[in-house]
Each structure stands twice: as structure tokens, then as C-alpha cells.
CSV table of C-alpha atoms in Angstrom, one decimal:
chain,number,residue,atom,x,y,z
R,1,MET,CA,99.6,207.3,-3.3
R,2,PHE,CA,99.4,207.6,0.4
R,3,LEU,CA,97.4,210.8,1.4
R,4,ASP,CA,96.9,210.5,5.1
R,5,HIS,CA,100.1,212.1,6.3
R,6,PRO,CA,100.6,213.1,9.9
R,7,THR,CA,99.9,216.5,11.4
R,8,ILE,CA,103.0,218.5,11.8
R,9,THR,CA,103.2,221.1,14.6
R,10,ALA,CA,105.9,222.9,16.6
R,11,THR,CA,106.1,225.0,19.7
R,12,ASN,CA,106.7,228.7,18.7
R,13,SER,CA,105.9,227.9,15.0
R,14,MET,CA,104.4,231.4,14.6
R,15,THR,CA,107.6,233.1,15.5
R,16,GLU,CA,110.0,230.4,14.2
R,17,PRO,CA,108.4,229.0,11.0
R,18,ASP,CA,111.6,227.2,10.1
R,19,ARG,CA,110.6,224.6,12.8
R,20,ILE,CA,107.8,223.4,10.6
R,21,GLU,CA,110.0,223.3,7.5
R,22,ARG,CA,112.5,221.2,9.5
R,23,LEU,CA,109.8,218.7,10.5
R,24,VAL,CA,108.7,218.4,6.9
R,25,ARG,CA,112.3,217.5,5.9
R,26,VAL,CA,112.6,215.0,8.8
R,27,TYR,CA,109.3,213.4,7.9
R,28,GLY,CA,110.4,213.0,4.3
R,29,TYR,CA,113.8,211.6,5.3
R,30,ALA,CA,112.2,209.2,7.8
R,31,ALA,CA,109.7,208.0,5.1
R,32,ALA,CA,112.6,207.3,2.8
R,33,LEU,CA,114.6,205.5,5.4
R,34,ALA,CA,111.5,203.4,6.3
R,35,ASP,CA,110.9,202.6,2.6
R,36,VAL,CA,114.4,201.5,2.0
R,37,ALA,CA,114.2,199.3,5.1
R,38,GLY,CA,110.9,197.8,3.9
R,39,MET,CA,109.1,199.1,6.9
R,40,ASN,CA,105.5,200.4,6.9
R,41,VAL,CA,106.1,203.2,9.4
R,42,ILE,CA,104.4,206.2,7.9
R,43,GLU,CA,100.9,204.8,8.2
R,44,LYS,CA,101.4,204.3,11.9
R,45,VAL,CA,102.4,208.0,12.6
R,46,HIS,CA,99.7,210.3,13.7
R,47,GLN,CA,101.6,213.5,14.5
R,48,LEU,CA,105.1,215.0,14.6
R,49,HIS,CA,105.8,217.8,17.0
R,50,ASP,CA,108.9,219.8,17.7
R,51,HIS,CA,108.9,221.0,21.3
R,52,LYS,CA,111.9,223.2,21.9
R,53,GLY,CA,114.3,220.9,20.0
R,54,THR,CA,112.8,217.6,21.0
R,55,LEU,CA,111.0,215.6,18.3
R,56,ILE,CA,107.8,214.0,19.7
R,57,VAL,CA,106.3,211.3,17.5
R,58,PHE,CA,102.7,210.4,18.2
R,59,TRP,CA,101.8,206.9,17.0
R,60,HIS,CA,98.4,205.3,16.1
R,61,GLU,CA,99.8,202.0,17.4
R,62,PRO,CA,102.8,201.2,19.4
R,63,PRO,CA,106.0,201.3,17.4
R,64,THR,CA,108.8,198.7,17.4
R,65,GLU,CA,112.3,199.6,18.4
R,66,ASP,CA,113.3,199.7,14.7
R,67,GLU,CA,110.5,202.1,13.9
R,68,LYS,CA,111.5,204.4,16.7
R,69,ALA,CA,115.1,204.3,15.4
R,70,ILE,CA,114.0,205.6,12.0
R,71,PHE,CA,112.9,208.9,13.6
R,72,VAL,CA,115.9,209.1,15.9
R,73,ARG,CA,118.2,208.7,12.9
R,74,ALA,CA,116.2,211.3,10.9
R,75,TRP,CA,116.2,213.8,13.7
R,76,ALA,CA,119.9,213.4,14.3
R,77,SER,CA,120.7,214.0,10.7
R,78,LYS,CA,121.4,217.2,8.9
R,79,MET,CA,117.7,217.3,7.9
R,80,GLY,CA,116.8,217.5,11.6
R,81,ASP,CA,118.0,219.0,14.8
R,82,GLY,CA,121.3,217.1,14.9
R,83,SER,CA,120.4,215.6,18.3
R,84,THR,CA,118.8,212.3,19.4
R,85,ASN,CA,116.2,214.1,21.5
R,86,VAL,CA,113.2,212.1,20.4
R,87,GLU,CA,110.2,211.0,22.4
R,88,HIS,CA,107.5,208.5,21.4
R,89,GLU,CA,103.8,208.7,22.5
R,90,GLY,CA,101.1,206.3,21.8
């Protein structure tokens, strides 16, 4: 069992706690997409942050284009924001 999950934060999370819940759903969906694709993405992610509707993924090591696409797909889904506003750091 993998226990070193990323930190999940959001701008205005104190007044809008649903932002954290949405990030947890997106993380789970991205983990499932990566698993089905045979990718080891989750161990590379350090933090997920929702900044006013933009998902920012912080990586321990540089992601591939396919790894980035996993989070764009998850954020664009009904689990996420429904947009492709995703930035990658690290």
C-alpha cells in the first residue's frame, strides 16, 4: 500500500471546503487513470493545489507529457473543475 500521498491545498479552502473535496476526487481519478495506463504517476506528485479554479500539480521530478495529460483529463472531468486549466511545477 502506498502511503506517501501528496499534500492537497486550495486557495480559500477555509471558506470553500468543497475545493479540498474536489481535489481529493481528482487525485483518486488521476490515480485510477494512471494505474489503468500502467503509469507510475502518483509517486512523482508532491502537491495538488487549486488556485481559483486552476489545478497546480507540483512534481518531485519532471513529468512526461502523458503524465501531465492524466491530470488535465482528471481536472476536466466531472470529478474536477470541468476545465483544462492545469499548470505543472517542478
